[in-house]
PDB file of C-alpha atoms in Angstrom:
ATOM      1  CA  UNK A   1     162.719 -61.254 -96.767  1.00 79.00           C
ATOM      2  CA  UNK A   2     165.701 -59.252 -95.533  1.00 90.00           C
ATOM      3  CA  UNK A   3     165.540 -55.497 -95.860  1.00 97.00           C
ATOM      4  CA  UNK A   4     168.537 -53.708 -97.355  1.00 98.00           C
ATOM      5  CA  UNK A   5     170.650 -50.924 -95.893  1.00 98.00           C
ATOM      6  CA  UNK A   6     173.415 -49.137 -97.756  1.00 98.00           C
ATOM      7  CA  UNK A   7     175.925 -46.983 -95.887  1.00 98.00           C
ATOM      8  CA  UNK A   8     178.038 -44.509 -97.841  1.00 98.00           C
ATOM      9  CA  UNK A   9     181.432 -44.696 -96.126  1.00 98.00           C
ATOM     10  CA  UNK A  10     184.025 -41.953 -96.673  1.00 98.00           C
ATOM     11  CA  UNK A  11     186.845 -43.318 -94.533  1.00 96.00           C
ATOM     12  CA  UNK A  12     187.230 -46.973 -93.698  1.00 95.00           C
ATOM     13  CA  UNK A  13     187.279 -46.832 -89.896  1.00 96.00           C
ATOM     14  CA  UNK A  14     184.169 -44.632 -89.724  1.00 97.00           C
ATOM     15  CA  UNK A  15     181.585 -47.322 -90.398  1.00 97.00           C
ATOM     16  CA  UNK A  16     178.302 -47.979 -88.606  1.00 98.00           C
ATOM     17  CA  UNK A  17     180.157 -49.481 -85.653  1.00 97.00           C
ATOM     18  CA  UNK A  18     177.849 -50.701 -82.914  1.00 98.00           C
ATOM     19  CA  UNK A  19     174.799 -50.029 -85.097  1.00 98.00           C
ATOM     20  CA  UNK A  20     175.652 -52.950 -87.373  1.00 98.00           C
ATOM     21  CA  UNK A  21     174.243 -55.360 -84.789  1.00 98.00           C
ATOM     22  CA  UNK A  22     171.062 -53.280 -84.513  1.00 98.00           C
ATOM     23  CA  UNK A  23     170.514 -53.434 -88.255  1.00 98.00           C
ATOM     24  CA  UNK A  24     171.049 -57.183 -88.290  1.00 98.00           C
ATOM     25  CA  UNK A  25     168.609 -57.651 -85.415  1.00 97.00           C
ATOM     26  CA  UNK A  26     166.023 -55.536 -87.222  1.00 97.00           C
ATOM     27  CA  UNK A  27     166.247 -57.698 -90.335  1.00 97.00           C
ATOM     28  CA  UNK A  28     168.523 -55.539 -92.477  1.00 98.00           C
ATOM     29  CA  UNK A  29     171.390 -56.734 -94.654  1.00 98.00           C
ATOM     30  CA  UNK A  30     174.053 -54.021 -94.667  1.00 98.00           C
ATOM     31  CA  UNK A  31     176.264 -53.117 -97.611  1.00 97.00           C
ATOM     32  CA  UNK A  32     178.962 -50.431 -97.582  1.00 98.00           C
ATOM     33  CA  UNK A  33     179.511 -48.140-100.548  1.00 97.00           C
ATOM     34  CA  UNK A  34     183.105 -46.919-100.152  1.00 97.00           C
ATOM     35  CA  UNK A  35     183.710 -43.528-101.732  1.00 97.00           C
ATOM     36  CA  UNK A  36     186.704 -43.699-104.049  1.00 92.00           C
ATOM     37  CA  UNK A  37     186.481 -47.465-104.431  1.00 92.00           C
ATOM     38  CA  UNK A  38     182.942 -47.638-105.858  1.00 87.00           C
ATOM     39  CA  UNK A  39     181.277 -45.413-108.452  1.00 90.00           C
ATOM     40  CA  UNK A  40     178.217 -43.427-107.391  1.00 91.00           C
ATOM     41  CA  UNK A  41     176.733 -44.219-110.804  1.00 89.00           C
ATOM     42  CA  UNK A  42     176.338 -47.806-109.624  1.00 88.00           C
ATOM     43  CA  UNK A  43     174.289 -46.745-106.580  1.00 94.00           C
ATOM     44  CA  UNK A  44     170.514 -46.358-106.878  1.00 95.00           C
ATOM     45  CA  UNK A  45     169.587 -44.089-103.945  1.00 95.00           C
ATOM     46  CA  UNK A  46     165.964 -45.224-104.024  1.00 97.00           C
ATOM     47  CA  UNK A  47     166.614 -48.978-103.946  1.00 96.00           C
ATOM     48  CA  UNK A  48     167.659 -49.693-100.330  1.00 98.00           C
ATOM     49  CA  UNK A  49     165.172 -49.644 -97.489  1.00 98.00           C
ATOM     50  CA  UNK A  50     167.630 -47.464 -95.564  1.00 98.00           C
ATOM     51  CA  UNK A  51     170.408 -45.180 -96.789  1.00 98.00           C
ATOM     52  CA  UNK A  52     173.000 -43.981 -94.278  1.00 98.00           C
ATOM     53  CA  UNK A  53     175.634 -41.337 -95.059  1.00 98.00           C
ATOM     54  CA  UNK A  54     178.583 -41.516 -92.685  1.00 98.00           C
ATOM     55  CA  UNK A  55     181.285 -39.199 -91.399  1.00 98.00           C
ATOM     56  CA  UNK A  56     184.490 -37.983 -93.002  1.00 97.00           C
ATOM     57  CA  UNK A  57     187.242 -35.371 -92.657  1.00 96.00           C
ATOM     58  CA  UNK A  58     186.136 -32.935 -95.385  1.00 97.00           C
ATOM     59  CA  UNK A  59     183.626 -30.085 -95.491  1.00 97.00           C
ATOM     60  CA  UNK A  60     180.489 -29.910 -97.609  1.00 98.00           C
ATOM     61  CA  UNK A  61     181.751 -26.600 -99.040  1.00 98.00           C
ATOM     62  CA  UNK A  62     184.871 -28.266-100.531  1.00 98.00           C
ATOM     63  CA  UNK A  63     183.226 -29.730-103.630  1.00 97.00           C
ATOM     64  CA  UNK A  64     185.785 -28.087-105.944  1.00 97.00           C
ATOM     65  CA  UNK A  65     188.529 -30.083-104.258  1.00 98.00           C
ATOM     66  CA  UNK A  66     186.393 -33.174-103.605  1.00 97.00           C
ATOM     67  CA  UNK A  67     183.847 -33.548-106.444  1.00 96.00           C
ATOM     68  CA  UNK A  68     182.211 -36.598-104.847  1.00 97.00           C
ATOM     69  CA  UNK A  69     180.466 -34.210-102.424  1.00 98.00           C
ATOM     70  CA  UNK A  70     178.245 -32.800-105.178  1.00 97.00           C
ATOM     71  CA  UNK A  71     177.531 -36.280-106.535  1.00 97.00           C
ATOM     72  CA  UNK A  72     176.578 -37.432-103.062  1.00 98.00           C
ATOM     73  CA  UNK A  73     174.217 -34.506-102.521  1.00 98.00           C
ATOM     74  CA  UNK A  74     172.501 -35.347-105.815  1.00 97.00           C
ATOM     75  CA  UNK A  75     171.838 -38.851-104.492  1.00 97.00           C
ATOM     76  CA  UNK A  76     170.622 -37.446-101.176  1.00 98.00           C
ATOM     77  CA  UNK A  77     168.262 -35.090-103.012  1.00 98.00           C
ATOM     78  CA  UNK A  78     166.645 -37.975-104.856  1.00 98.00           C
ATOM     79  CA  UNK A  79     166.271 -39.895-101.616  1.00 98.00           C
ATOM     80  CA  UNK A  80     164.708 -36.901 -99.857  1.00 98.00           C
ATOM     81  CA  UNK A  81     162.309 -36.227-102.734  1.00 98.00           C
ATOM     82  CA  UNK A  82     161.105 -39.831-102.502  1.00 97.00           C
ATOM     83  CA  UNK A  83     160.614 -39.615 -98.735  1.00 97.00           C
ATOM     84  CA  UNK A  84     162.717 -42.730 -98.174  1.00 98.00           C
ATOM     85  CA  UNK A  85     164.470 -43.392 -94.807  1.00 98.00           C
ATOM     86  CA  UNK A  86     167.764 -41.500 -94.547  1.00 98.00           C
ATOM     87  CA  UNK A  87     170.260 -41.318 -91.692  1.00 99.00           C
ATOM     88  CA  UNK A  88     173.311 -39.065 -91.529  1.00 98.00           C
ATOM     89  CA  UNK A  89     176.252 -38.935 -89.134  1.00 98.00           C
ATOM     90  CA  UNK A  90     178.620 -35.927 -88.929  1.00 98.00           C
ATOM     91  CA  UNK A  91     179.565 -35.167 -92.572  1.00 98.00           C
ATOM     92  CA  UNK A  92     176.546 -37.218 -93.636  1.00 98.00           C
ATOM     93  CA  UNK A  93     174.203 -35.089 -91.534  1.00 98.00           C
ATOM     94  CA  UNK A  94     175.857 -31.934 -92.873  1.00 98.00           C
ATOM     95  CA  UNK A  95     175.349 -33.192 -96.420  1.00 98.00           C
ATOM     96  CA  UNK A  96     171.655 -33.795 -95.749  1.00 98.00           C
ATOM     97  CA  UNK A  97     171.268 -30.345 -94.194  1.00 98.00           C
ATOM     98  CA  UNK A  98     173.074 -28.687 -97.115  1.00 98.00           C
ATOM     99  CA  UNK A  99     170.912 -30.567 -99.632  1.00 98.00           C
ATOM    100  CA  UNK A 100     167.870 -29.168 -97.830  1.00 98.00           C
ATOM    101  CA  UNK A 101     169.253 -25.639 -98.220  1.00 98.00           C
ATOM    102  CA  UNK A 102     170.719 -25.133 -94.742  1.00 98.00           C
ATOM    103  CA  UNK A 103     174.059 -23.457 -94.155  1.00 98.00           C
ATOM    104  CA  UNK A 104     177.047 -25.569 -93.125  1.00 98.00           C
ATOM    105  CA  UNK A 105     180.189 -23.773 -91.972  1.00 97.00           C
ATOM    106  CA  UNK A 106     183.206 -24.147 -89.692  1.00 95.00           C
ATOM    107  CA  UNK A 107     182.417 -23.662 -86.018  1.00 87.00           C
ATOM    108  CA  UNK A 108     184.468 -21.619 -83.635  1.00 82.00           C
ATOM    109  CA  UNK A 109     186.679 -24.561 -82.656  1.00 87.00           C
ATOM    110  CA  UNK A 110     187.017 -28.305 -83.015  1.00 94.00           C
ATOM    111  CA  UNK A 111     184.703 -30.301 -80.780  1.00 97.00           C
ATOM    112  CA  UNK A 112     186.529 -33.579 -80.177  1.00 98.00           C
ATOM    113  CA  UNK A 113     186.029 -35.837 -77.189  1.00 97.00           C
ATOM    114  CA  UNK A 114     183.270 -37.143 -74.939  1.00 98.00           C
ATOM    115  CA  UNK A 115     180.537 -34.995 -73.406  1.00 98.00           C
ATOM    116  CA  UNK A 116     176.773 -35.249 -72.905  1.00 98.00           C
ATOM    117  CA  UNK A 117     174.084 -33.629 -75.006  1.00 98.00           C
ATOM    118  CA  UNK A 118     171.420 -31.197 -73.887  1.00 98.00           C
ATOM    119  CA  UNK A 119     168.198 -32.429 -75.447  1.00 98.00           C
ATOM    120  CA  UNK A 120     165.505 -30.044 -76.598  1.00 98.00           C
ATOM    121  CA  UNK A 121     161.867 -30.739 -75.718  1.00 98.00           C
ATOM    122  CA  UNK A 122     161.518 -32.394 -79.121  1.00 98.00           C
ATOM    123  CA  UNK A 123     164.693 -34.380 -78.511  1.00 98.00           C
ATOM    124  CA  UNK A 124     163.304 -35.772 -75.263  1.00 98.00           C
ATOM    125  CA  UNK A 125     160.275 -37.007 -77.217  1.00 98.00           C
ATOM    126  CA  UNK A 126     162.471 -38.594 -79.900  1.00 98.00           C
ATOM    127  CA  UNK A 127     164.691 -41.692 -79.984  1.00 98.00           C
ATOM    128  CA  UNK A 128     167.524 -39.453 -78.752  1.00 98.00           C
ATOM    129  CA  UNK A 129     165.910 -39.691 -75.305  1.00 98.00           C
ATOM    130  CA  UNK A 130     168.056 -42.794 -74.772  1.00 98.00           C
ATOM    131  CA  UNK A 131     171.164 -40.574 -74.913  1.00 98.00           C
ATOM    132  CA  UNK A 132     170.034 -38.235 -72.144  1.00 98.00           C
ATOM    133  CA  UNK A 133     172.868 -37.962 -69.625  1.00 97.00           C
ATOM    134  CA  UNK A 134     175.216 -40.154 -71.703  1.00 98.00           C
ATOM    135  CA  UNK A 135     178.598 -38.830 -72.808  1.00 98.00           C
ATOM    136  CA  UNK A 136     178.690 -39.229 -76.604  1.00 98.00           C
ATOM    137  CA  UNK A 137     181.679 -38.947 -78.917  1.00 98.00           C
ATOM    138  CA  UNK A 138     182.096 -35.618 -80.704  1.00 98.00           C
ATOM    139  CA  UNK A 139     184.537 -35.253 -83.587  1.00 98.00           C
ATOM    140  CA  UNK A 140     183.789 -32.306 -85.837  1.00 97.00           C
ATOM    141  CA  UNK A 141     184.817 -28.792 -86.737  1.00 96.00           C
ATOM    142  CA  UNK A 142     181.835 -27.819 -88.906  1.00 97.00           C
ATOM    143  CA  UNK A 143     178.201 -27.363 -87.950  1.00 96.00           C
ATOM    144  CA  UNK A 144     174.880 -27.303 -89.780  1.00 98.00           C
ATOM    145  CA  UNK A 145     171.963 -24.951 -89.402  1.00 98.00           C
ATOM    146  CA  UNK A 146     168.604 -26.670 -88.920  1.00 98.00           C
ATOM    147  CA  UNK A 147     167.059 -27.008 -92.395  1.00 98.00           C
ATOM    148  CA  UNK A 148     163.576 -25.789 -93.265  1.00 96.00           C
ATOM    149  CA  UNK A 149     161.072 -28.317 -92.015  1.00 96.00           C
ATOM    150  CA  UNK A 150     163.619 -29.786 -89.611  1.00 98.00           C
ATOM    151  CA  UNK A 151     163.436 -29.955 -85.822  1.00 98.00           C
ATOM    152  CA  UNK A 152     166.424 -29.284 -83.566  1.00 98.00           C
ATOM    153  CA  UNK A 153     166.854 -32.188 -81.151  1.00 98.00           C
ATOM    154  CA  UNK A 154     170.033 -31.502 -79.165  1.00 98.00           C
ATOM    155  CA  UNK A 155     172.880 -29.114 -78.425  1.00 98.00           C
ATOM    156  CA  UNK A 156     176.150 -28.790 -76.536  1.00 97.00           C
ATOM    157  CA  UNK A 157     177.852 -25.630 -75.253  1.00 96.00           C
ATOM    158  CA  UNK A 158     180.152 -25.746 -78.297  1.00 95.00           C
ATOM    159  CA  UNK A 159     177.453 -26.476 -80.886  1.00 96.00           C
ATOM    160  CA  UNK A 160     173.811 -25.387 -80.746  1.00 97.00           C
ATOM    161  CA  UNK A 161     172.694 -27.835 -83.446  1.00 98.00           C
ATOM    162  CA  UNK A 162     173.776 -31.379 -82.641  1.00 98.00           C
ATOM    163  CA  UNK A 163     170.898 -33.277 -84.267  1.00 98.00           C
ATOM    164  CA  UNK A 164     167.787 -32.745 -86.355  1.00 98.00           C
ATOM    165  CA  UNK A 165     164.893 -34.757 -87.655  1.00 98.00           C
ATOM    166  CA  UNK A 166     162.655 -34.057 -90.613  1.00 98.00           C
ATOM    167  CA  UNK A 167     159.594 -36.192 -90.251  1.00 97.00           C
ATOM    168  CA  UNK A 168     159.947 -39.810 -89.119  1.00 97.00           C
ATOM    169  CA  UNK A 169     162.266 -40.870 -91.947  1.00 98.00           C
ATOM    170  CA  UNK A 170     165.157 -38.382 -91.777  1.00 98.00           C
ATOM    171  CA  UNK A 171     167.595 -38.121 -88.893  1.00 98.00           C
ATOM    172  CA  UNK A 172     170.936 -36.308 -88.872  1.00 98.00           C
ATOM    173  CA  UNK A 173     173.370 -36.240 -85.949  1.00 98.00           C
ATOM    174  CA  UNK A 174     176.518 -34.165 -85.647  1.00 98.00           C
ATOM    175  CA  UNK A 175     178.077 -36.498 -83.054  1.00 98.00           C
ATOM    176  CA  UNK A 176     178.997 -40.196 -83.264  1.00 98.00           C
ATOM    177  CA  UNK A 177     176.540 -42.443 -81.385  1.00 98.00           C
ATOM    178  CA  UNK A 178     177.679 -45.392 -83.515  1.00 98.00           C
ATOM    179  CA  UNK A 179     181.351 -45.303 -82.490  1.00 97.00           C
ATOM    180  CA  UNK A 180     182.594 -48.540 -80.939  1.00 96.00           C
ATOM    181  CA  UNK A 181     184.537 -46.847 -78.166  1.00 96.00           C
ATOM    182  CA  UNK A 182     185.005 -49.798 -75.816  1.00 94.00           C
ATOM    183  CA  UNK A 183     188.310 -50.787 -77.419  1.00 85.00           C
ATOM    184  CA  UNK A 184     189.746 -47.266 -77.133  1.00 85.00           C
ATOM    185  CA  UNK A 185     189.102 -45.913 -80.665  1.00 96.00           C
ATOM    186  CA  UNK A 186     192.636 -46.675 -81.837  1.00 97.00           C
ATOM    187  CA  UNK A 187     191.832 -46.502 -85.604  1.00 97.00           C
ATOM    188  CA  UNK A 188     190.324 -43.029 -85.059  1.00 97.00           C
ATOM    189  CA  UNK A 189     193.308 -41.821 -83.034  1.00 98.00           C
ATOM    190  CA  UNK A 190     195.772 -43.006 -85.666  1.00 97.00           C
ATOM    191  CA  UNK A 191     193.697 -41.964 -88.681  1.00 97.00           C
ATOM    192  CA  UNK A 192     193.078 -38.477 -87.314  1.00 97.00           C
ATOM    193  CA  UNK A 193     196.499 -38.015 -85.667  1.00 97.00           C
ATOM    194  CA  UNK A 194     197.268 -34.818 -87.599  1.00 96.00           C
ATOM    195  CA  UNK A 195     193.917 -33.276 -86.675  1.00 96.00           C
ATOM    196  CA  UNK A 196     194.420 -34.108 -83.004  1.00 97.00           C
ATOM    197  CA  UNK A 197     197.913 -32.627 -83.017  1.00 97.00           C
ATOM    198  CA  UNK A 198     196.728 -29.443 -84.731  1.00 95.00           C
ATOM    199  CA  UNK A 199     193.966 -29.060 -82.149  1.00 94.00           C
ATOM    200  CA  UNK A 200     196.357 -29.704 -79.255  1.00 96.00           C
ATOM    201  CA  UNK A 201     194.405 -32.767 -78.074  1.00 96.00           C
ATOM    202  CA  UNK A 202     196.203 -35.599 -76.307  1.00 97.00           C
ATOM    203  CA  UNK A 203     195.063 -38.943 -77.789  1.00 97.00           C
ATOM    204  CA  UNK A 204     195.696 -40.632 -74.455  1.00 97.00           C
ATOM    205  CA  UNK A 205     192.869 -38.654 -72.885  1.00 96.00           C
ATOM    206  CA  UNK A 206     190.417 -39.707 -75.599  1.00 97.00           C
ATOM    207  CA  UNK A 207     191.595 -43.333 -75.393  1.00 97.00           C
ATOM    208  CA  UNK A 208     191.031 -43.420 -71.637  1.00 96.00           C
ATOM    209  CA  UNK A 209     187.632 -41.697 -71.895  1.00 97.00           C
ATOM    210  CA  UNK A 210     186.597 -44.088 -74.670  1.00 97.00           C
ATOM    211  CA  UNK A 211     187.202 -47.125 -72.512  1.00 95.00           C
ATOM    212  CA  UNK A 212     185.298 -45.610 -69.590  1.00 96.00           C
ATOM    213  CA  UNK A 213     182.431 -44.178 -71.627  1.00 97.00           C
ATOM    214  CA  UNK A 214     182.219 -46.858 -74.307  1.00 97.00           C
ATOM    215  CA  UNK A 215     179.848 -49.355 -72.643  1.00 98.00           C
ATOM    216  CA  UNK A 216     177.209 -46.733 -71.768  1.00 98.00           C
ATOM    217  CA  UNK A 217     177.451 -45.149 -75.217  1.00 98.00           C
ATOM    218  CA  UNK A 218     177.142 -48.531 -76.916  1.00 98.00           C
ATOM    219  CA  UNK A 219     173.940 -49.433 -75.061  1.00 98.00           C
ATOM    220  CA  UNK A 220     172.314 -46.007 -75.317  1.00 98.00           C
ATOM    221  CA  UNK A 221     173.286 -45.541 -78.968  1.00 98.00           C
ATOM    222  CA  UNK A 222     171.911 -48.926 -79.948  1.00 98.00           C
ATOM    223  CA  UNK A 223     168.644 -48.224 -78.114  1.00 98.00           C
ATOM    224  CA  UNK A 224     168.339 -44.870 -79.911  1.00 98.00           C
ATOM    225  CA  UNK A 225     168.959 -46.356 -83.332  1.00 98.00           C
ATOM    226  CA  UNK A 226     166.675 -49.344 -82.759  1.00 98.00           C
ATOM    227  CA  UNK A 227     163.790 -47.083 -81.758  1.00 98.00           C
ATOM    228  CA  UNK A 228     164.341 -44.871 -84.798  1.00 98.00           C
ATOM    229  CA  UNK A 229     164.298 -47.904 -87.098  1.00 98.00           C
ATOM    230  CA  UNK A 230     161.081 -49.133 -85.521  1.00 98.00           C
ATOM    231  CA  UNK A 231     159.209 -45.905 -86.266  1.00 97.00           C
ATOM    232  CA  UNK A 232     160.279 -45.547 -89.918  1.00 97.00           C
ATOM    233  CA  UNK A 233     157.506 -45.146 -92.446  1.00 93.00           C
ATOM    234  CA  UNK A 234     157.799 -47.231 -95.650  1.00 82.00           C
TER     235      UNK A 234
END
């Protein structure tokens, strides 16, 4: 019988990217829950074998302007209480951290572009070991503190908390290991054009880096995610 995975998607081009093939190979059937197009009331957070919460261009502290953030954290809380597998990317990881009581706040500057991680000792013993020495895609302005019971797995010079785990079933990453960069990330560059302009970042540089870095990121990211899926506890 196929296992089920539901990914909460905040913006259409930020899906699970290269990880979709990993899920299929591991026997998962993936469904997207698109915020704004589908009601959270229709989503049972305990039903899927895996729940993923993806990235998006808002901050967890903006619930007054974007009420879905509070609804989403309520779903995450139920999932965490049940100990069910939960994966977060960027905003998704920040939402998990905030649900666990950790602070999430703007960093000193936007971190956008490709650069490698520095893994902690725990990170080198985790599935993130596959990303050691690989330039991953960063695209965030906020950062989470490591929540109580969580383990810091990686950092960069711009952000001391790039990933955390909480037991075998919870993983949150600030960066984007899932991004399908081989084609140049054109939907990202167009969709986030205003953000790039405000940060003074030339999209041509990211496009060129994406094509050069994409193949290595695709292989390393898939290996990381596959290993994490393999060690999940039911």
